[in-house]
Amino acid sequence: MDALDARLLLLLTDVPRLGVLECARRLGVARGTVQARLDRLAEQGVLGGFPPELDMAAMGYGLTAFAVLEIAQGSRTEVAEGLAAIDQVCEAHATTGQGDLFVRLVARDHEDLQRVIDRVVGLPGVLRTNTSLALTTPIPPRVRPLLERIAYDTNSR
């Protein structure tokens, strides 16, 4: 990924619905260049799509929790499939350290969170969980600083 790729991704981060022609105009390059770069970034897996940024609290899911799961050896695939079947599980990461999986989940309220945790604990292969509630999100998910570094810092590579 080079500086133009990063500038293109920054532009699309700021204005996700921007068309290829307008991207080309703002970046000062040909439309074909932008399209070729988007195609390459998608092919390489860098660009996975343009999902909208959603506010979970505004959607009625005001609680965010993180659960560290300890699972039975060899059961990661089955546990991951079980987690994927729970709508309120937003993401899961296999980890090292205290637990085996780090899971972000959302809930409407404390009662709903208990129901979700009970479903997680009931999955075959889940041995133990340790759940923490998020109080605030001082740094939301972001990639902008990395893109800016690639786009504007010639010493970053």
Short mmCIF file of N, CA and C in Angstrom, two decimals:
data_model
loop_
_atom_site.label_atom_id
_atom_site.label_comp_id
_atom_site.label_asym_id
_atom_site.label_seq_id
_atom_site.Cartn_x
_atom_site.Cartn_y
_atom_site.Cartn_z
N MET A 1 0.85 -1.17 0.00
CA MET A 1 0.00 0.00 0.00
C MET A 1 0.89 1.23 0.00
N ASP A 2 0.58 2.17 -0.88
CA ASP A 2 1.38 3.38 -0.95
C ASP A 2 0.56 4.59 -0.50
N ALA A 3 1.15 5.76 -0.63
CA ALA A 3 0.52 6.98 -0.15
C ALA A 3 -0.80 7.27 -0.87
N LEU A 4 -0.87 7.01 -2.18
CA LEU A 4 -2.12 7.26 -2.90
C LEU A 4 -3.22 6.31 -2.43
N ASP A 5 -2.87 5.05 -2.21
CA ASP A 5 -3.85 4.10 -1.66
C ASP A 5 -4.37 4.62 -0.32
N ALA A 6 -3.47 5.05 0.53
CA ALA A 6 -3.87 5.52 1.86
C ALA A 6 -4.73 6.77 1.76
N ARG A 7 -4.37 7.70 0.86
CA ARG A 7 -5.19 8.91 0.69
C ARG A 7 -6.57 8.56 0.16
N LEU A 8 -6.66 7.59 -0.73
CA LEU A 8 -7.95 7.13 -1.25
C LEU A 8 -8.79 6.53 -0.12
N LEU A 9 -8.18 5.70 0.70
CA LEU A 9 -8.91 5.10 1.82
C LEU A 9 -9.32 6.14 2.86
N LEU A 10 -8.48 7.13 3.10
CA LEU A 10 -8.86 8.22 4.00
C LEU A 10 -10.08 8.97 3.46
N LEU A 11 -10.07 9.23 2.18
CA LEU A 11 -11.19 9.92 1.54
C LEU A 11 -12.48 9.11 1.70
N LEU A 12 -12.40 7.82 1.46
CA LEU A 12 -13.58 6.96 1.58
C LEU A 12 -13.98 6.74 3.04
N THR A 13 -13.04 6.87 3.96
CA THR A 13 -13.37 6.80 5.38
C THR A 13 -14.19 8.02 5.77
N ASP A 14 -13.82 9.17 5.23
CA ASP A 14 -14.53 10.41 5.53
C ASP A 14 -15.88 10.50 4.83
N VAL A 15 -15.93 10.04 3.59
CA VAL A 15 -17.15 10.13 2.78
C VAL A 15 -17.37 8.77 2.08
N PRO A 16 -17.91 7.79 2.81
CA PRO A 16 -18.00 6.42 2.27
C PRO A 16 -18.82 6.29 0.98
N ARG A 17 -19.76 7.18 0.74
CA ARG A 17 -20.62 7.06 -0.42
C ARG A 17 -20.10 7.83 -1.64
N LEU A 18 -18.89 8.29 -1.56
CA LEU A 18 -18.28 9.06 -2.64
C LEU A 18 -18.04 8.15 -3.84
N GLY A 19 -18.39 8.62 -5.03
CA GLY A 19 -18.21 7.83 -6.25
C GLY A 19 -16.77 7.85 -6.73
N VAL A 20 -16.47 6.93 -7.61
CA VAL A 20 -15.12 6.79 -8.16
C VAL A 20 -14.69 8.08 -8.87
N LEU A 21 -15.57 8.65 -9.66
CA LEU A 21 -15.24 9.86 -10.40
C LEU A 21 -14.90 11.02 -9.46
N GLU A 22 -15.69 11.19 -8.40
CA GLU A 22 -15.42 12.27 -7.44
C GLU A 22 -14.13 11.99 -6.66
N CYS A 23 -13.86 10.74 -6.33
CA CYS A 23 -12.59 10.39 -5.68
C CYS A 23 -11.43 10.81 -6.58
N ALA A 24 -11.53 10.48 -7.86
CA ALA A 24 -10.47 10.83 -8.81
C ALA A 24 -10.26 12.33 -8.87
N ARG A 25 -11.36 13.08 -8.91
CA ARG A 25 -11.26 14.54 -8.97
C ARG A 25 -10.57 15.08 -7.73
N ARG A 26 -10.98 14.62 -6.56
CA ARG A 26 -10.40 15.14 -5.31
C ARG A 26 -8.93 14.74 -5.13
N LEU A 27 -8.56 13.58 -5.66
CA LEU A 27 -7.17 13.12 -5.52
C LEU A 27 -6.29 13.60 -6.66
N GLY A 28 -6.90 14.14 -7.70
CA GLY A 28 -6.13 14.64 -8.84
C GLY A 28 -5.53 13.54 -9.69
N VAL A 29 -6.24 12.41 -9.82
CA VAL A 29 -5.77 11.31 -10.65
C VAL A 29 -6.91 10.88 -11.57
N ALA A 30 -6.61 10.00 -12.51
CA ALA A 30 -7.61 9.52 -13.46
C ALA A 30 -8.60 8.58 -12.78
N ARG A 31 -9.81 8.56 -13.33
CA ARG A 31 -10.86 7.68 -12.81
C ARG A 31 -10.41 6.22 -12.85
N GLY A 32 -9.75 5.83 -13.95
CA GLY A 32 -9.26 4.47 -14.08
C GLY A 32 -8.24 4.10 -13.02
N THR A 33 -7.44 5.08 -12.62
CA THR A 33 -6.46 4.85 -11.55
C THR A 33 -7.16 4.52 -10.24
N VAL A 34 -8.20 5.32 -9.92
CA VAL A 34 -8.95 5.08 -8.68
C VAL A 34 -9.60 3.70 -8.74
N GLN A 35 -10.26 3.38 -9.86
CA GLN A 35 -10.94 2.09 -9.97
C GLN A 35 -9.95 0.93 -9.86
N ALA A 36 -8.81 1.05 -10.51
CA ALA A 36 -7.80 0.00 -10.44
C ALA A 36 -7.28 -0.17 -9.01
N ARG A 37 -7.08 0.93 -8.32
CA ARG A 37 -6.60 0.85 -6.94
C ARG A 37 -7.64 0.21 -6.04
N LEU A 38 -8.91 0.61 -6.19
CA LEU A 38 -9.98 0.01 -5.39
C LEU A 38 -10.08 -1.49 -5.65
N ASP A 39 -10.01 -1.88 -6.92
CA ASP A 39 -10.07 -3.30 -7.27
C ASP A 39 -8.91 -4.07 -6.65
N ARG A 40 -7.70 -3.49 -6.73
CA ARG A 40 -6.52 -4.16 -6.16
C ARG A 40 -6.63 -4.26 -4.64
N LEU A 41 -7.05 -3.18 -3.99
CA LEU A 41 -7.19 -3.19 -2.53
C LEU A 41 -8.23 -4.22 -2.09
N ALA A 42 -9.30 -4.35 -2.86
CA ALA A 42 -10.32 -5.35 -2.55
C ALA A 42 -9.77 -6.76 -2.77
N GLU A 43 -9.06 -6.95 -3.87
CA GLU A 43 -8.47 -8.26 -4.18
C GLU A 43 -7.47 -8.69 -3.12
N GLN A 44 -6.70 -7.73 -2.60
CA GLN A 44 -5.70 -8.03 -1.57
C GLN A 44 -6.33 -8.20 -0.18
N GLY A 45 -7.62 -7.91 -0.06
CA GLY A 45 -8.28 -8.04 1.23
C GLY A 45 -8.15 -6.83 2.13
N VAL A 46 -7.49 -5.77 1.64
CA VAL A 46 -7.35 -4.55 2.44
C VAL A 46 -8.70 -3.88 2.59
N LEU A 47 -9.45 -3.82 1.51
CA LEU A 47 -10.75 -3.17 1.48
C LEU A 47 -11.82 -4.26 1.41
N GLY A 48 -12.57 -4.39 2.51
CA GLY A 48 -13.58 -5.44 2.58
C GLY A 48 -14.98 -4.98 2.26
N GLY A 49 -15.19 -3.68 2.12
CA GLY A 49 -16.53 -3.18 1.85
C GLY A 49 -16.71 -1.82 2.48
N PHE A 50 -17.92 -1.36 2.43
CA PHE A 50 -18.24 -0.04 2.96
C PHE A 50 -19.43 -0.13 3.90
N PRO A 51 -19.30 -0.79 5.04
CA PRO A 51 -20.44 -0.85 5.94
C PRO A 51 -20.67 0.51 6.59
N PRO A 52 -21.93 0.84 6.87
CA PRO A 52 -22.20 2.11 7.54
C PRO A 52 -21.73 2.06 8.99
N GLU A 53 -21.40 3.21 9.52
CA GLU A 53 -21.03 3.31 10.93
C GLU A 53 -22.33 3.38 11.73
N LEU A 54 -22.56 2.42 12.58
CA LEU A 54 -23.81 2.33 13.33
C LEU A 54 -23.60 2.64 14.80
N ASP A 55 -24.54 3.34 15.38
CA ASP A 55 -24.53 3.64 16.81
C ASP A 55 -25.40 2.60 17.50
N MET A 56 -24.77 1.66 18.18
CA MET A 56 -25.52 0.56 18.79
C MET A 56 -26.51 1.06 19.85
N ALA A 57 -26.13 2.09 20.60
CA ALA A 57 -27.04 2.63 21.62
C ALA A 57 -28.28 3.22 20.95
N ALA A 58 -28.11 3.92 19.85
CA ALA A 58 -29.25 4.49 19.14
C ALA A 58 -30.15 3.39 18.57
N MET A 59 -29.58 2.21 18.34
CA MET A 59 -30.36 1.08 17.84
C MET A 59 -31.03 0.31 18.97
N GLY A 60 -30.81 0.76 20.21
CA GLY A 60 -31.44 0.10 21.35
C GLY A 60 -30.54 -0.84 22.12
N TYR A 61 -29.28 -0.92 21.76
CA TYR A 61 -28.32 -1.79 22.45
C TYR A 61 -27.30 -0.92 23.17
N GLY A 62 -27.72 -0.37 24.31
CA GLY A 62 -26.91 0.60 25.04
C GLY A 62 -25.79 0.02 25.89
N LEU A 63 -25.79 -1.28 26.10
CA LEU A 63 -24.72 -1.90 26.89
C LEU A 63 -23.75 -2.63 25.97
N THR A 64 -22.47 -2.37 26.19
CA THR A 64 -21.42 -3.13 25.51
C THR A 64 -20.64 -3.86 26.60
N ALA A 65 -20.37 -5.12 26.35
CA ALA A 65 -19.62 -5.92 27.31
C ALA A 65 -18.53 -6.69 26.58
N PHE A 66 -17.51 -7.03 27.31
CA PHE A 66 -16.41 -7.84 26.78
C PHE A 66 -16.30 -9.08 27.65
N ALA A 67 -16.29 -10.24 27.03
CA ALA A 67 -16.20 -11.49 27.76
C ALA A 67 -14.92 -12.21 27.33
N VAL A 68 -14.16 -12.63 28.32
CA VAL A 68 -13.00 -13.48 28.07
C VAL A 68 -13.46 -14.91 28.33
N LEU A 69 -13.37 -15.75 27.32
CA LEU A 69 -13.84 -17.13 27.44
C LEU A 69 -12.67 -18.09 27.54
N GLU A 70 -12.76 -18.99 28.49
CA GLU A 70 -11.86 -20.14 28.54
C GLU A 70 -12.64 -21.29 27.94
N ILE A 71 -12.02 -21.97 26.97
CA ILE A 71 -12.73 -23.03 26.27
C ILE A 71 -11.94 -24.33 26.35
N ALA A 72 -12.65 -25.43 26.13
CA ALA A 72 -12.02 -26.74 26.13
C ALA A 72 -11.06 -26.83 24.95
N GLN A 73 -9.94 -27.49 25.17
CA GLN A 73 -8.94 -27.64 24.13
C GLN A 73 -9.55 -28.29 22.89
N GLY A 74 -9.26 -27.72 21.73
CA GLY A 74 -9.75 -28.27 20.47
C GLY A 74 -11.18 -27.90 20.12
N SER A 75 -11.80 -27.01 20.89
CA SER A 75 -13.21 -26.67 20.62
C SER A 75 -13.41 -25.27 20.05
N ARG A 76 -12.33 -24.61 19.64
CA ARG A 76 -12.44 -23.23 19.18
C ARG A 76 -13.41 -23.09 18.01
N THR A 77 -13.34 -23.96 17.03
CA THR A 77 -14.22 -23.85 15.85
C THR A 77 -15.68 -23.98 16.25
N GLU A 78 -15.99 -24.97 17.08
CA GLU A 78 -17.38 -25.19 17.50
C GLU A 78 -17.89 -24.03 18.35
N VAL A 79 -17.04 -23.52 19.25
CA VAL A 79 -17.44 -22.39 20.08
C VAL A 79 -17.66 -21.16 19.21
N ALA A 80 -16.76 -20.92 18.25
CA ALA A 80 -16.91 -19.77 17.36
C ALA A 80 -18.20 -19.88 16.55
N GLU A 81 -18.54 -21.06 16.09
CA GLU A 81 -19.80 -21.24 15.36
C GLU A 81 -21.00 -20.96 16.27
N GLY A 82 -20.92 -21.40 17.52
CA GLY A 82 -21.99 -21.12 18.46
C GLY A 82 -22.13 -19.64 18.76
N LEU A 83 -20.99 -18.96 18.90
CA LEU A 83 -21.01 -17.51 19.14
C LEU A 83 -21.60 -16.77 17.94
N ALA A 84 -21.25 -17.22 16.74
CA ALA A 84 -21.76 -16.57 15.52
C ALA A 84 -23.27 -16.68 15.41
N ALA A 85 -23.86 -17.67 16.06
CA ALA A 85 -25.31 -17.85 16.03
C ALA A 85 -26.04 -16.94 17.02
N ILE A 86 -25.29 -16.25 17.86
CA ILE A 86 -25.89 -15.32 18.83
C ILE A 86 -25.80 -13.92 18.24
N ASP A 87 -26.95 -13.35 17.89
CA ASP A 87 -26.99 -12.06 17.19
C ASP A 87 -26.24 -10.96 17.91
N GLN A 88 -26.23 -10.96 19.22
CA GLN A 88 -25.66 -9.87 19.98
C GLN A 88 -24.16 -10.01 20.21
N VAL A 89 -23.56 -11.04 19.66
CA VAL A 89 -22.10 -11.16 19.65
C VAL A 89 -21.60 -10.41 18.43
N CYS A 90 -20.87 -9.33 18.65
CA CYS A 90 -20.42 -8.45 17.56
C CYS A 90 -19.10 -8.91 16.96
N GLU A 91 -18.22 -9.47 17.77
CA GLU A 91 -16.93 -9.95 17.27
C GLU A 91 -16.30 -10.86 18.31
N ALA A 92 -15.39 -11.69 17.84
CA ALA A 92 -14.64 -12.58 18.73
C ALA A 92 -13.23 -12.73 18.18
N HIS A 93 -12.27 -12.76 19.08
CA HIS A 93 -10.86 -12.89 18.70
C HIS A 93 -10.24 -14.03 19.51
N ALA A 94 -9.51 -14.92 18.83
CA ALA A 94 -8.71 -15.92 19.53
C ALA A 94 -7.50 -15.19 20.10
N THR A 95 -7.19 -15.44 21.37
CA THR A 95 -6.14 -14.68 22.05
C THR A 95 -5.17 -15.59 22.79
N THR A 96 -4.08 -14.98 23.22
CA THR A 96 -3.16 -15.62 24.14
C THR A 96 -3.42 -15.00 25.51
N GLY A 97 -2.84 -15.55 26.53
CA GLY A 97 -2.99 -14.94 27.85
C GLY A 97 -4.04 -15.65 28.70
N GLN A 98 -4.78 -14.87 29.47
CA GLN A 98 -5.72 -15.42 30.45
C GLN A 98 -6.82 -16.27 29.84
N GLY A 99 -7.34 -15.90 28.70
CA GLY A 99 -8.44 -16.65 28.09
C GLY A 99 -8.09 -17.09 26.69
N ASP A 100 -9.06 -17.75 26.08
CA ASP A 100 -8.86 -18.28 24.73
C ASP A 100 -9.56 -17.43 23.67
N LEU A 101 -10.70 -16.84 24.03
CA LEU A 101 -11.44 -15.99 23.10
C LEU A 101 -11.82 -14.69 23.81
N PHE A 102 -11.72 -13.60 23.09
CA PHE A 102 -12.13 -12.28 23.60
C PHE A 102 -13.33 -11.88 22.76
N VAL A 103 -14.48 -11.66 23.40
CA VAL A 103 -15.74 -11.49 22.70
C VAL A 103 -16.36 -10.15 23.07
N ARG A 104 -16.78 -9.39 22.04
CA ARG A 104 -17.53 -8.15 22.29
C ARG A 104 -18.99 -8.44 22.02
N LEU A 105 -19.84 -8.08 22.99
CA LEU A 105 -21.26 -8.27 22.82
C LEU A 105 -22.02 -7.04 23.26
N VAL A 106 -23.25 -6.92 22.77
CA VAL A 106 -24.10 -5.79 23.11
C VAL A 106 -25.42 -6.32 23.67
N ALA A 107 -26.07 -5.45 24.46
CA ALA A 107 -27.35 -5.83 25.05
C ALA A 107 -28.21 -4.59 25.24
N ARG A 108 -29.50 -4.83 25.36
CA ARG A 108 -30.44 -3.71 25.56
C ARG A 108 -30.38 -3.19 26.99
N ASP A 109 -30.21 -4.09 27.94
CA ASP A 109 -30.15 -3.72 29.36
C ASP A 109 -29.47 -4.86 30.11
N HIS A 110 -29.39 -4.74 31.44
CA HIS A 110 -28.69 -5.75 32.24
C HIS A 110 -29.36 -7.13 32.15
N GLU A 111 -30.67 -7.14 32.13
CA GLU A 111 -31.40 -8.42 32.02
C GLU A 111 -31.11 -9.10 30.68
N ASP A 112 -31.09 -8.31 29.62
CA ASP A 112 -30.77 -8.83 28.30
C ASP A 112 -29.33 -9.33 28.26
N LEU A 113 -28.41 -8.61 28.88
CA LEU A 113 -27.02 -9.04 28.94
C LEU A 113 -26.90 -10.38 29.66
N GLN A 114 -27.63 -10.55 30.74
CA GLN A 114 -27.60 -11.82 31.47
C GLN A 114 -28.07 -12.97 30.57
N ARG A 115 -29.12 -12.70 29.78
CA ARG A 115 -29.62 -13.72 28.86
C ARG A 115 -28.55 -14.09 27.83
N VAL A 116 -27.86 -13.08 27.28
CA VAL A 116 -26.81 -13.34 26.29
C VAL A 116 -25.66 -14.11 26.91
N ILE A 117 -25.24 -13.71 28.10
CA ILE A 117 -24.15 -14.41 28.79
C ILE A 117 -24.54 -15.85 29.09
N ASP A 118 -25.77 -16.06 29.49
CA ASP A 118 -26.24 -17.43 29.74
C ASP A 118 -26.16 -18.28 28.47
N ARG A 119 -26.48 -17.69 27.33
CA ARG A 119 -26.36 -18.42 26.07
C ARG A 119 -24.90 -18.75 25.77
N VAL A 120 -24.01 -17.77 26.01
CA VAL A 120 -22.58 -17.99 25.76
C VAL A 120 -22.06 -19.09 26.68
N VAL A 121 -22.37 -19.01 27.96
CA VAL A 121 -21.90 -20.01 28.93
C VAL A 121 -22.46 -21.39 28.61
N GLY A 122 -23.65 -21.44 28.02
CA GLY A 122 -24.28 -22.71 27.68
C GLY A 122 -23.73 -23.38 26.43
N LEU A 123 -22.85 -22.72 25.72
CA LEU A 123 -22.29 -23.33 24.51
C LEU A 123 -21.38 -24.49 24.87
N PRO A 124 -21.50 -25.62 24.17
CA PRO A 124 -20.57 -26.73 24.41
C PRO A 124 -19.14 -26.27 24.15
N GLY A 125 -18.27 -26.57 25.08
CA GLY A 125 -16.87 -26.19 24.95
C GLY A 125 -16.49 -24.97 25.75
N VAL A 126 -17.45 -24.17 26.19
CA VAL A 126 -17.15 -23.00 27.02
C VAL A 126 -17.02 -23.47 28.47
N LEU A 127 -15.85 -23.27 29.06
CA LEU A 127 -15.60 -23.70 30.42
C LEU A 127 -15.87 -22.60 31.44
N ARG A 128 -15.49 -21.38 31.10
CA ARG A 128 -15.60 -20.26 32.06
C ARG A 128 -15.59 -18.95 31.29
N THR A 129 -16.27 -17.96 31.87
CA THR A 129 -16.24 -16.62 31.28
C THR A 129 -15.92 -15.61 32.37
N ASN A 130 -15.35 -14.50 31.92
CA ASN A 130 -15.12 -13.34 32.78
C ASN A 130 -15.59 -12.15 31.95
N THR A 131 -16.66 -11.49 32.42
CA THR A 131 -17.29 -10.44 31.62
C THR A 131 -17.10 -9.09 32.29
N SER A 132 -16.80 -8.08 31.48
CA SER A 132 -16.66 -6.70 31.95
C SER A 132 -17.57 -5.81 31.12
N LEU A 133 -18.19 -4.83 31.77
CA LEU A 133 -19.02 -3.86 31.07
C LEU A 133 -18.18 -2.68 30.63
N ALA A 134 -18.44 -2.19 29.43
CA ALA A 134 -17.80 -0.98 28.96
C ALA A 134 -18.59 0.20 29.50
N LEU A 135 -17.92 1.14 30.14
CA LEU A 135 -18.59 2.33 30.66
C LEU A 135 -18.64 3.43 29.61
N THR A 136 -17.54 3.66 28.91
CA THR A 136 -17.47 4.63 27.82
C THR A 136 -16.51 4.07 26.77
N THR A 137 -16.44 4.75 25.64
CA THR A 137 -15.53 4.36 24.57
C THR A 137 -14.68 5.58 24.22
N PRO A 138 -13.62 5.83 24.98
CA PRO A 138 -12.80 7.01 24.72
C PRO A 138 -12.09 6.96 23.36
N ILE A 139 -11.80 5.77 22.85
CA ILE A 139 -11.20 5.62 21.52
C ILE A 139 -12.00 4.56 20.78
N PRO A 140 -12.88 4.99 19.87
CA PRO A 140 -13.66 4.01 19.10
C PRO A 140 -12.77 3.31 18.09
N PRO A 141 -13.25 2.22 17.48
CA PRO A 141 -12.45 1.55 16.45
C PRO A 141 -12.00 2.56 15.39
N ARG A 142 -10.74 2.47 15.00
CA ARG A 142 -10.20 3.46 14.08
C ARG A 142 -9.06 2.89 13.25
N VAL A 143 -8.86 3.44 12.09
CA VAL A 143 -7.71 3.12 11.25
C VAL A 143 -7.07 4.39 10.72
N ARG A 144 -7.73 5.51 10.92
CA ARG A 144 -7.28 6.79 10.38
C ARG A 144 -5.81 7.11 10.70
N PRO A 145 -5.35 6.98 11.94
CA PRO A 145 -3.94 7.31 12.22
C PRO A 145 -2.96 6.48 11.38
N LEU A 146 -3.27 5.22 11.16
CA LEU A 146 -2.39 4.38 10.34
C LEU A 146 -2.41 4.82 8.88
N LEU A 147 -3.61 5.14 8.37
CA LEU A 147 -3.70 5.61 6.99
C LEU A 147 -2.98 6.94 6.81
N GLU A 148 -3.12 7.84 7.77
CA GLU A 148 -2.43 9.13 7.69
C GLU A 148 -0.92 8.94 7.71
N ARG A 149 -0.47 8.01 8.51
CA ARG A 149 0.97 7.74 8.57
C ARG A 149 1.49 7.28 7.22
N ILE A 150 0.76 6.38 6.57
CA ILE A 150 1.16 5.87 5.25
C ILE A 150 1.04 6.97 4.20
N ALA A 151 -0.03 7.76 4.28
CA ALA A 151 -0.31 8.77 3.26
C ALA A 151 0.67 9.93 3.30
N TYR A 152 1.10 10.32 4.49
CA TYR A 152 1.84 11.60 4.61
C TYR A 152 3.24 11.49 5.20
N ASP A 153 3.61 10.35 5.77
CA ASP A 153 4.92 10.23 6.40
C ASP A 153 5.81 9.35 5.53
N THR A 154 6.74 9.95 4.85
CA THR A 154 7.62 9.19 3.96
C THR A 154 8.60 8.31 4.71
N ASN A 155 8.76 8.52 6.01
CA ASN A 155 9.68 7.71 6.81
C ASN A 155 8.99 6.52 7.48
N SER A 156 7.69 6.33 7.25
CA SER A 156 6.95 5.30 7.98
C SER A 156 7.17 3.91 7.43
N ARG A 157 7.81 3.78 6.29
CA ARG A 157 7.97 2.44 5.70
C ARG A 157 9.28 1.85 5.95
#
